[in-house]
Short mmCIF file of C-alpha atoms in Angstrom, two decimals:
data_model
loop_
_atom_site.label_atom_id
_atom_site.label_comp_id
_atom_site.label_asym_id
_atom_site.label_seq_id
_atom_site.Cartn_x
_atom_site.Cartn_y
_atom_site.Cartn_z
CA UNK A 1 -6.60 68.34 -23.22
CA UNK A 2 -3.92 67.95 -21.63
CA UNK A 3 -2.43 71.69 -21.85
CA UNK A 4 -5.88 72.45 -20.27
CA UNK A 5 -5.57 70.44 -17.62
CA UNK A 6 -2.11 72.04 -16.40
CA UNK A 7 -3.25 74.84 -16.82
CA UNK A 8 -6.55 74.00 -14.10
CA UNK A 9 -4.36 72.19 -11.83
CA UNK A 10 -1.42 75.30 -12.12
CA UNK A 11 -4.15 77.71 -11.27
CA UNK A 12 -6.08 75.62 -8.23
CA UNK A 13 -2.29 75.23 -7.00
CA UNK A 14 -2.08 79.13 -6.87
CA UNK A 15 -5.61 79.76 -5.56
CA UNK A 16 -4.33 76.60 -2.76
CA UNK A 17 -1.33 78.74 -1.37
CA UNK A 18 -3.14 81.72 -0.88
CA UNK A 19 -5.90 80.21 1.16
CA UNK A 20 -3.76 77.86 3.06
CA UNK A 21 -0.01 78.23 1.93
CA UNK A 22 2.63 79.67 4.98
CA UNK A 23 2.22 83.22 5.36
CA UNK A 24 5.68 84.58 5.26
CA UNK A 25 7.00 82.37 2.25
CA UNK A 26 3.66 83.77 0.44
CA UNK A 27 4.06 87.10 1.00
CA UNK A 28 7.36 86.85 0.40
CA UNK A 29 6.53 85.11 -3.35
CA UNK A 30 4.33 88.49 -3.73
CA UNK A 31 5.99 91.12 -2.19
CA UNK A 32 9.71 90.94 -3.82
CA UNK A 33 7.92 90.76 -7.32
CA UNK A 34 5.92 93.35 -6.60
CA UNK A 35 9.38 95.51 -4.92
CA UNK A 36 11.50 94.90 -7.89
CA UNK A 37 8.54 96.30 -10.09
CA UNK A 38 7.46 99.53 -7.93
CA UNK A 39 11.25 99.71 -7.84
CA UNK A 40 10.73 100.06 -11.78
CA UNK A 41 8.60 102.24 -12.10
CA UNK A 42 9.89 104.91 -9.65
CA UNK A 43 13.22 104.09 -11.59
CA UNK A 44 12.12 105.08 -15.22
CA UNK A 45 12.21 108.59 -12.80
CA UNK A 46 15.41 108.43 -10.87
CA UNK A 47 17.47 107.88 -13.54
CA UNK A 48 15.80 110.82 -15.59
CA UNK A 49 16.46 112.29 -13.00
CA UNK A 50 20.14 111.45 -12.57
CA UNK A 51 20.65 112.12 -15.87
CA UNK A 52 19.19 115.45 -16.47
CA UNK A 53 20.37 116.84 -13.26
CA UNK A 54 23.78 115.83 -13.96
CA UNK A 55 24.02 116.68 -17.88
CA UNK A 56 21.72 119.41 -18.51
CA UNK A 57 21.99 121.52 -14.85
CA UNK A 58 19.62 123.00 -12.62
CA UNK A 59 17.37 124.79 -14.66
CA UNK A 60 16.68 121.33 -16.27
CA UNK A 61 16.07 119.18 -12.81
CA UNK A 62 13.58 122.24 -11.94
CA UNK A 63 12.12 121.88 -15.09
CA UNK A 64 11.46 117.66 -13.82
CA UNK A 65 10.54 118.81 -10.01
CA UNK A 66 7.66 120.83 -11.96
CA UNK A 67 6.51 117.72 -14.09
CA UNK A 68 5.90 115.94 -11.18
CA UNK A 69 2.54 116.79 -9.61
CA UNK A 70 1.36 117.11 -13.33
CA UNK A 71 1.83 113.26 -14.03
CA UNK A 72 0.87 112.67 -10.71
CA UNK A 73 -2.50 113.96 -11.40
CA UNK A 74 -2.20 111.70 -14.83
CA UNK A 75 -0.69 108.79 -12.28
CA UNK A 76 -3.34 108.51 -9.83
CA UNK A 77 -6.44 108.03 -11.93
CA UNK A 78 -4.34 105.16 -13.60
CA UNK A 79 -4.40 104.37 -10.54
CA UNK A 80 -7.93 104.64 -10.22
CA UNK A 81 -8.54 102.43 -12.58
CA UNK A 82 -5.50 99.70 -11.50
CA UNK A 83 -5.11 99.38 -7.61
CA UNK A 84 -9.57 99.11 -7.75
CA UNK A 85 -9.27 97.00 -10.37
CA UNK A 86 -6.86 94.69 -9.10
CA UNK A 87 -8.42 94.67 -5.45
CA UNK A 88 -11.72 92.98 -6.89
CA UNK A 89 -9.97 90.76 -8.98
CA UNK A 90 -8.71 89.18 -5.98
CA UNK A 91 -11.77 89.47 -3.37
CA UNK A 92 -13.66 87.26 -6.43
CA UNK A 93 -11.52 85.06 -7.01
CA UNK A 94 -11.90 84.56 -3.67
CA UNK A 95 -15.19 84.03 -3.79
CA UNK A 96 -14.42 81.70 -6.59
CA UNK A 97 -16.43 83.90 -9.14
CA UNK A 98 -13.52 83.38 -11.86
CA UNK A 99 -15.55 84.96 -14.85
CA UNK A 100 -17.01 87.92 -13.09
CA UNK A 101 -13.28 88.43 -12.58
CA UNK A 102 -12.07 88.22 -16.05
CA UNK A 103 -15.24 90.75 -16.39
CA UNK A 104 -13.16 92.93 -14.05
CA UNK A 105 -9.98 92.17 -16.68
CA UNK A 106 -11.89 93.71 -19.16
CA UNK A 107 -13.71 96.80 -17.36
CA UNK A 108 -9.61 96.98 -16.60
CA UNK A 109 -8.53 97.74 -19.97
CA UNK A 110 -11.92 99.78 -21.30
CA UNK A 111 -11.14 102.43 -18.17
CA UNK A 112 -7.76 102.98 -19.58
CA UNK A 113 -8.15 103.23 -22.44
CA UNK A 114 -11.17 106.07 -21.99
CA UNK A 115 -8.89 107.19 -19.72
CA UNK A 116 -5.75 107.58 -22.26
CA UNK A 117 -7.46 109.04 -25.07
CA UNK A 118 -9.50 111.50 -22.92
CA UNK A 119 -7.35 113.29 -20.27
CA UNK A 120 -4.01 113.44 -22.67
CA UNK A 121 -6.39 116.02 -25.10
CA UNK A 122 -7.17 118.23 -22.65
CA UNK A 123 -3.95 118.19 -21.28
CA UNK A 124 -2.03 118.60 -24.14
CA UNK A 125 -4.30 121.44 -25.31
CA UNK A 126 -6.58 123.47 -22.72
CA UNK A 127 -3.87 122.78 -19.03
CA UNK A 128 -0.62 122.19 -20.19
CA UNK A 129 1.02 125.97 -19.53
CA UNK A 130 -1.62 126.97 -16.70
CA UNK A 131 -1.03 124.20 -14.61
CA UNK A 132 2.54 125.02 -15.52
CA UNK A 133 2.48 128.95 -13.81
CA UNK A 134 0.88 127.20 -11.33
CA UNK A 135 3.73 124.94 -10.25
CA UNK A 136 5.24 127.94 -8.87
CA UNK A 137 2.98 130.76 -8.01
CA UNK A 138 3.05 132.60 -11.83
CA UNK A 139 6.01 133.57 -14.06
CA UNK A 140 8.19 135.78 -11.57
CA UNK A 141 8.44 133.07 -9.07
CA UNK A 142 11.11 131.10 -11.41
CA UNK A 143 13.38 131.86 -14.12
CA UNK A 144 11.87 131.11 -17.69
CA UNK A 145 14.64 128.57 -18.77
CA UNK A 146 13.23 126.07 -15.62
CA UNK A 147 9.14 126.29 -16.85
CA UNK A 148 10.60 126.05 -20.91
CA UNK A 149 12.33 122.67 -19.68
CA UNK A 150 9.54 120.96 -18.12
CA UNK A 151 6.62 122.05 -21.17
CA UNK A 152 9.40 120.53 -23.61
CA UNK A 153 8.82 117.40 -21.24
CA UNK A 154 5.06 117.33 -21.04
CA UNK A 155 4.53 118.00 -24.13
CA UNK A 156 6.86 114.69 -25.21
CA UNK A 157 5.34 112.21 -22.41
CA UNK A 158 1.66 113.32 -22.31
CA UNK A 159 0.86 112.30 -25.79
CA UNK A 160 2.58 108.98 -24.47
CA UNK A 161 -0.29 108.08 -22.15
CA UNK A 162 -1.88 105.21 -23.17
CA UNK A 163 1.17 102.86 -23.02
CA UNK A 164 2.24 103.99 -19.53
CA UNK A 165 -1.34 103.22 -18.22
CA UNK A 166 -2.27 100.07 -19.55
CA UNK A 167 1.01 98.81 -18.77
CA UNK A 168 0.29 99.98 -15.06
CA UNK A 169 -3.04 98.94 -15.08
CA UNK A 170 -2.43 95.52 -16.38
CA UNK A 171 0.94 94.88 -13.63
CA UNK A 172 -1.58 95.41 -11.27
CA UNK A 173 -3.61 92.37 -12.42
CA UNK A 174 -1.17 89.94 -12.89
CA UNK A 175 -0.24 90.65 -9.36
CA UNK A 176 -3.73 90.53 -8.70
CA UNK A 177 -4.46 87.07 -10.38
CA UNK A 178 -1.50 84.84 -8.63
CA UNK A 179 1.47 86.14 -10.81
CA UNK A 180 3.98 88.32 -9.71
CA UNK A 181 6.38 87.29 -11.73
CA UNK A 182 5.39 88.59 -14.41
CA UNK A 183 4.16 91.83 -13.45
CA UNK A 184 7.58 92.06 -12.70
CA UNK A 185 8.82 91.09 -16.01
CA UNK A 186 5.79 93.56 -17.79
CA UNK A 187 7.86 96.52 -16.24
CA UNK A 188 11.28 95.17 -15.96
CA UNK A 189 11.98 94.58 -19.30
CA UNK A 190 10.47 98.60 -20.00
CA UNK A 191 12.95 99.65 -17.60
CA UNK A 192 15.79 97.95 -19.24
CA UNK A 193 15.35 99.45 -22.64
CA UNK A 194 14.90 102.91 -20.47
CA UNK A 195 18.29 102.80 -19.08
CA UNK A 196 19.40 101.75 -21.86
CA UNK A 197 17.76 104.41 -24.19
CA UNK A 198 18.86 107.50 -21.92
CA UNK A 199 22.48 107.77 -21.88
CA UNK A 200 21.77 107.46 -25.91
CA UNK A 201 19.23 110.15 -26.25
CA UNK A 202 20.90 112.51 -23.61
CA UNK A 203 24.65 112.11 -23.71
CA UNK A 204 25.37 110.66 -27.39
CA UNK A 205 22.24 112.18 -29.63
CA UNK A 206 22.28 115.38 -27.34
CA UNK A 207 18.85 116.11 -26.79
CA UNK A 208 18.99 117.24 -22.29
CA UNK A 209 15.65 116.56 -21.36
CA UNK A 210 13.61 115.86 -24.78
CA UNK A 211 15.78 112.45 -24.59
CA UNK A 212 14.50 111.43 -21.27
CA UNK A 213 11.05 112.03 -21.87
CA UNK A 214 11.39 109.79 -25.40
CA UNK A 215 13.38 107.00 -23.85
CA UNK A 216 10.37 106.46 -20.89
CA UNK A 217 7.85 106.69 -23.74
CA UNK A 218 10.08 103.58 -25.39
CA UNK A 219 10.23 102.06 -23.01
CA UNK A 220 6.54 101.87 -21.36
CA UNK A 221 5.66 101.80 -24.61
CA UNK A 222 7.61 97.64 -24.97
CA UNK A 223 6.73 96.96 -21.41
CA UNK A 224 2.20 97.88 -22.36
CA UNK A 225 3.37 95.39 -25.46
CA UNK A 226 4.18 92.43 -22.95
CA UNK A 227 1.40 93.40 -20.21
CA UNK A 228 -0.92 92.48 -23.69
CA UNK A 229 0.80 89.42 -24.67
CA UNK A 230 0.83 88.37 -21.12
CA UNK A 231 -2.98 88.14 -21.36
CA UNK A 232 -3.94 87.33 -25.64
CA UNK A 233 -0.95 84.04 -25.59
CA UNK A 234 -3.48 81.76 -23.12
CA UNK A 235 -0.31 81.83 -20.34
CA UNK A 236 -2.60 83.49 -17.19
CA UNK A 237 -4.96 82.23 -15.28
CA UNK A 238 -8.15 85.07 -16.87
CA UNK A 239 -8.22 85.85 -20.07
CA UNK A 240 -8.77 88.99 -21.55
CA UNK A 241 -11.37 88.59 -24.46
CA UNK A 242 -12.23 91.52 -26.92
CA UNK A 243 -15.89 90.99 -25.63
CA UNK A 244 -15.48 91.13 -22.35
CA UNK A 245 -13.11 95.03 -22.88
CA UNK A 246 -15.95 97.15 -22.16
CA UNK A 247 -17.59 99.10 -18.67
CA UNK A 248 -19.68 96.53 -15.66
CA UNK A 249 -22.90 98.42 -13.67
CA UNK A 250 -22.22 95.93 -11.30
CA UNK A 251 -18.06 95.71 -10.86
CA UNK A 252 -17.65 99.89 -12.59
CA UNK A 253 -18.35 101.42 -8.92
CA UNK A 254 -16.66 98.68 -6.60
CA UNK A 255 -13.55 99.05 -8.42
CA UNK A 256 -13.30 102.46 -8.44
CA UNK A 257 -14.23 102.80 -5.03
CA UNK A 258 -11.72 100.31 -3.64
CA UNK A 259 -9.54 102.67 -5.76
CA UNK A 260 -9.94 105.90 -4.37
CA UNK A 261 -8.01 105.29 -1.44
CA UNK A 262 -4.72 105.32 -3.24
CA UNK A 263 -6.05 107.54 -6.07
CA UNK A 264 -6.90 110.23 -3.81
CA UNK A 265 -3.63 109.12 -1.77
CA UNK A 266 -1.37 109.81 -5.46
CA UNK A 267 -3.83 113.36 -5.52
CA UNK A 268 -2.61 114.66 -2.66
CA UNK A 269 1.17 113.61 -3.42
CA UNK A 270 0.72 115.95 -6.26
CA UNK A 271 -1.67 118.93 -4.42
CA UNK A 272 1.90 119.03 -1.68
CA UNK A 273 4.62 118.69 -4.46
CA UNK A 274 2.45 122.21 -5.69
CA UNK A 275 2.40 123.01 -2.12
CA UNK A 276 5.56 122.79 -1.75
CA UNK A 277 7.08 124.16 -5.33
CA UNK A 278 4.50 127.61 -4.04
CA UNK A 279 5.79 128.00 -0.82
CA UNK A 280 9.63 127.55 -1.48
CA UNK A 281 9.34 130.30 -4.79
CA UNK A 282 7.17 132.09 -2.04
CA UNK A 283 9.88 132.64 0.67
CA UNK A 284 12.63 132.62 -1.69
CA UNK A 285 15.03 135.27 -2.10
CA UNK A 286 14.76 135.79 -5.49
CA UNK A 287 14.42 133.58 -8.84
CA UNK A 288 18.14 132.02 -8.40
CA UNK A 289 17.16 130.67 -5.07
CA UNK A 290 13.43 129.32 -6.08
CA UNK A 291 15.24 127.33 -8.59
CA UNK A 292 17.59 125.59 -6.03
CA UNK A 293 15.09 124.91 -3.27
CA UNK A 294 12.76 123.54 -5.66
CA UNK A 295 15.31 121.92 -7.45
CA UNK A 296 16.46 120.62 -3.60
CA UNK A 297 12.69 119.37 -2.85
CA UNK A 298 12.79 117.62 -6.60
CA UNK A 299 16.36 115.75 -5.66
CA UNK A 300 14.51 114.61 -1.49
CA UNK A 301 11.53 113.32 -3.46
CA UNK A 302 13.66 110.81 -5.60
CA UNK A 303 15.82 109.86 -2.48
CA UNK A 304 12.30 109.51 -0.23
CA UNK A 305 10.36 107.68 -2.87
CA UNK A 306 13.38 105.18 -3.21
CA UNK A 307 13.28 104.38 0.50
CA UNK A 308 9.74 103.64 0.58
CA UNK A 309 10.09 101.28 -1.78
CA UNK A 310 10.90 97.97 -0.17
CA UNK A 311 7.51 98.89 2.20
CA UNK A 312 5.36 100.17 -0.60
CA UNK A 313 6.17 96.39 -2.43
CA UNK A 314 5.24 94.60 0.88
CA UNK A 315 2.09 96.78 0.56
CA UNK A 316 1.15 95.42 -2.68
CA UNK A 317 2.20 91.82 -1.48
CA UNK A 318 -0.03 91.57 1.01
CA UNK A 319 -3.16 92.70 -1.29
CA UNK A 320 -3.51 89.75 -2.92
CA UNK A 321 -3.17 87.66 0.72
CA UNK A 322 -5.79 89.51 2.02
CA UNK A 323 -8.27 90.54 -0.21
CA UNK A 324 -8.38 86.67 -1.30
CA UNK A 325 -8.64 85.50 2.64
CA UNK A 326 -10.90 88.21 2.87
CA UNK A 327 -13.60 87.06 -0.02
CA UNK A 328 -12.91 83.49 1.67
CA UNK A 329 -14.50 84.45 5.20
CA UNK A 330 -10.58 83.01 6.91
CA UNK A 331 -10.64 85.94 9.01
CA UNK A 332 -7.99 84.53 11.30
CA UNK A 333 -5.49 83.71 8.28
CA UNK A 334 -6.15 88.03 7.59
CA UNK A 335 -5.32 88.96 10.82
CA UNK A 336 -1.81 87.00 11.03
CA UNK A 337 -1.33 88.74 7.53
CA UNK A 338 -1.85 92.30 9.00
CA UNK A 339 0.69 92.16 11.94
CA UNK A 340 3.53 90.12 9.66
CA UNK A 341 2.70 92.62 6.81
CA UNK A 342 3.20 95.60 9.80
CA UNK A 343 6.27 93.97 11.47
CA UNK A 344 7.95 94.03 8.03
CA UNK A 345 6.78 97.89 6.85
CA UNK A 346 7.48 99.09 10.40
CA UNK A 347 11.20 97.05 9.95
CA UNK A 348 11.79 99.36 5.93
CA UNK A 349 10.78 102.47 7.20
CA UNK A 350 13.31 102.36 10.24
CA UNK A 351 16.05 102.29 7.26
CA UNK A 352 13.66 104.34 5.40
CA UNK A 353 14.59 107.07 7.64
CA UNK A 354 18.59 106.04 9.37
CA UNK A 355 19.38 105.06 5.80
CA UNK A 356 19.13 109.00 3.92
CA UNK A 357 20.12 110.80 6.87
CA UNK A 358 23.24 108.39 6.99
CA UNK A 359 24.90 109.17 3.66
CA UNK A 360 22.87 112.44 2.91
CA UNK A 361 25.59 114.36 1.15
CA UNK A 362 26.30 111.40 -1.00
CA UNK A 363 22.93 110.69 -1.97
CA UNK A 364 22.34 114.48 -2.61
CA UNK A 365 25.86 114.36 -4.71
CA UNK A 366 24.35 111.46 -7.09
CA UNK A 367 21.50 114.20 -8.65
CA UNK A 368 23.81 117.83 -8.56
CA UNK A 369 27.32 118.88 -8.89
CA UNK A 370 25.86 122.51 -8.22
CA UNK A 371 27.38 123.17 -3.96
CA UNK A 372 24.06 125.28 -3.06
CA UNK A 373 22.42 122.66 -4.07
CA UNK A 374 23.90 120.72 -2.23
CA UNK A 375 23.95 121.92 1.01
CA UNK A 376 20.42 122.85 0.80
CA UNK A 377 18.97 119.55 -0.10
CA UNK A 378 21.45 117.45 2.47
CA UNK A 379 19.45 119.84 5.28
CA UNK A 380 16.18 118.71 3.75
CA UNK A 381 16.70 115.75 4.28
CA UNK A 382 17.93 115.50 7.67
CA UNK A 383 14.65 117.74 8.87
CA UNK A 384 12.56 116.29 6.49
CA UNK A 385 13.36 112.41 6.98
CA UNK A 386 13.51 112.31 10.46
CA UNK A 387 10.06 111.13 11.10
CA UNK A 388 9.64 107.98 8.82
CA UNK A 389 10.52 105.69 10.95
CA UNK A 390 7.24 106.26 12.61
CA UNK A 391 4.99 106.06 9.98
CA UNK A 392 4.77 101.98 9.31
CA UNK A 393 1.44 101.54 10.89
CA UNK A 394 -0.46 103.98 8.62
CA UNK A 395 1.26 102.21 5.81
CA UNK A 396 -0.31 99.21 6.40
CA UNK A 397 -3.58 99.93 7.60
CA UNK A 398 -3.74 101.88 4.22
CA UNK A 399 -3.27 98.62 2.13
CA UNK A 400 -6.12 96.90 4.39
CA UNK A 401 -8.46 98.56 3.90
CA UNK A 402 -8.21 99.15 0.58
CA UNK A 403 -7.51 95.23 -0.07
CA UNK A 404 -10.78 94.46 1.65
CA UNK A 405 -12.58 96.62 -0.34
CA UNK A 406 -13.66 98.89 2.49
CA UNK A 407 -12.30 102.77 0.65
CA UNK A 408 -13.53 105.09 3.28
CA UNK A 409 -11.11 104.15 6.16
CA UNK A 410 -7.91 103.56 3.80
CA UNK A 411 -8.79 106.79 1.93
CA UNK A 412 -9.28 108.75 5.46
CA UNK A 413 -5.59 107.08 6.88
CA UNK A 414 -4.24 108.01 2.58
CA UNK A 415 -5.64 111.42 3.69
CA UNK A 416 -3.70 111.94 7.42
CA UNK A 417 -0.56 112.17 6.94
CA UNK A 418 -0.63 114.11 2.98
CA UNK A 419 -3.46 116.47 3.49
CA UNK A 420 -5.40 116.97 6.57
CA UNK A 421 -1.54 117.41 8.13
CA UNK A 422 0.77 118.33 5.44
CA UNK A 423 -1.42 120.87 3.94
CA UNK A 424 -1.62 123.47 6.66
CA UNK A 425 1.37 123.07 7.95
CA UNK A 426 3.23 123.88 5.02
CA UNK A 427 0.93 126.71 4.34
CA UNK A 428 0.99 127.89 8.64
CA UNK A 429 3.80 127.28 9.94
CA UNK A 430 5.73 130.00 7.75
CA UNK A 431 3.45 132.62 8.85
CA UNK A 432 3.81 131.73 12.41
CA UNK A 433 7.96 132.23 12.16
CA UNK A 434 8.58 133.91 9.11
CA UNK A 435 12.05 134.59 9.84
CA UNK A 436 12.43 130.84 9.33
CA UNK A 437 9.69 130.82 6.53
CA UNK A 438 12.04 128.60 4.93
CA UNK A 439 13.18 125.82 7.51
CA UNK A 440 9.20 125.27 8.10
CA UNK A 441 8.26 124.57 4.64
CA UNK A 442 11.31 121.86 5.60
CA UNK A 443 9.67 120.90 9.03
CA UNK A 444 6.32 120.64 8.18
CA UNK A 445 6.85 117.47 6.56
CA UNK A 446 8.71 115.52 10.03
CA UNK A 447 5.61 116.94 11.81
CA UNK A 448 2.65 115.18 9.56
CA UNK A 449 4.10 111.60 9.94
CA UNK A 450 4.27 111.92 13.49
CA UNK A 451 0.65 112.95 13.92
CA UNK A 452 -0.63 110.12 11.14
CA UNK A 453 0.75 107.86 13.21
CA UNK A 454 -0.86 108.61 16.09
CA UNK A 455 -3.76 108.87 14.78
CA UNK A 456 -3.74 106.04 12.74
CA UNK A 457 -3.84 103.46 15.96
CA UNK A 458 -7.09 103.49 17.38
CA UNK A 459 -9.25 102.23 14.03
CA UNK A 460 -6.22 99.20 13.94
CA UNK A 461 -6.41 98.16 16.71
CA UNK A 462 -10.68 97.73 16.86
CA UNK A 463 -9.94 96.42 13.45
CA UNK A 464 -7.61 93.74 15.15
CA UNK A 465 -10.12 92.88 17.88
CA UNK A 466 -12.85 92.35 14.92
CA UNK A 467 -10.48 90.21 13.33
CA UNK A 468 -9.56 88.06 17.20
CA UNK A 469 -13.40 87.94 17.72
CA UNK A 470 -14.30 87.21 14.08
CA UNK A 471 -12.06 84.17 13.50
CA UNK A 472 -12.77 82.74 17.48
CA UNK A 473 -16.55 82.42 15.82
CA UNK A 474 -15.05 81.00 12.93
CA UNK A 475 -13.39 77.49 14.95
CA UNK A 476 -16.65 77.75 17.13
CA UNK A 477 -18.17 77.04 14.43
CA UNK A 478 -16.69 74.56 12.71
CA UNK A 479 -16.46 72.81 15.81
CA UNK A 480 -20.44 73.37 16.15
CA UNK A 481 -20.61 71.45 13.18
CA UNK A 482 -18.19 68.50 13.94
CA UNK A 483 -20.03 67.72 16.98
CA UNK A 484 -23.28 67.71 14.68
CA UNK A 485 -21.85 65.42 12.39
CA UNK A 486 -20.09 63.08 14.66
#
């Protein structure tokens, strides 16, 4: 009985903090574990690429870069389920509907299991070779050693998709229920194992790129077991029960519609990498130069993802606060949270722009010892990263509309930068300036950053005006109620 009372008291305290706690400390309470969680997620790829690039050579790191679009497609479906379920859980808790929130948790697990079985089977038996060929526009675009390295990695990693997606999905749910530290621990245990196993499998056992794949598999399996233990141990606010692991008509559409924005965003990221790989291969002077260009893009992509982690962590930290208070109709608090988040994310964007440019050569040297690849990647950082400082409003707005359950605007904003602006630039600019085709491919990145930022400003100003009006109406209504009572 005492234990039950203690759990209920802790639960009420967490929900009370979401409703009334000071926003900046509350944001950091949610953001720093989210930051560490997303950073650890990314470091799985970073550590693999550092070891593979420095030990296995240009073909291996270019082959690993080829796998990114395919893994992103698989990951996008996981984000569709996990991010959508997390947002629904936050909103339901804000509406004081705990039982429905537990159903949303069970549905998240059911969807993850269904996807984790069907998608890898299709990929493994039918789609792997055609997709790898598509990445570079056919066998003639790049050396066979690069394709062989990419295929070897995918053949080992794809069958373990179920474990990685359960881990990431339940990690989202932990953060949504007000347990960001547990979400962080879930990723931390896996990354720790990956960091230990990578040098053993790659250096000591001499397994090469296969060693990186097996280290990732075992690490994600451990994270999956930890996340399941959290929800089956009885220590969580929401409890995972076997009878709730199923699909629900009233929740499935809502979760998937909210998760559609980050799903399309990650799917777009896959399309971007696919387009970059094809364009760099098409406009290179031969297979050797294509390997260097694609490898350099893989390194640039990894560096940018590391620099984006702080803003992603803050965005994820904002989600439960925004979702809960939107569900509770605390519009003034929603507006204040948005503005604080915008200021912090914009600051992160500034440093994400400056730091890679200042330390471009040093960062590139972490991933490769090949002079030609260092030179290409250094120039790519100067060009591709120069407008990142301005994308803070787009990142904040996308996370905001996703958190409050308005997927249409979130989808549009997420596609602005990566699809509507960037994809046409990748293919049109090299044709307009054929003598500088490769440079135009890299230049497409800052152009899309600038256009997406300018296009995001009008809907954000409109939303802030609505929140200000709604908060005033809420305050005036409470004042009238108090007057009538007196």
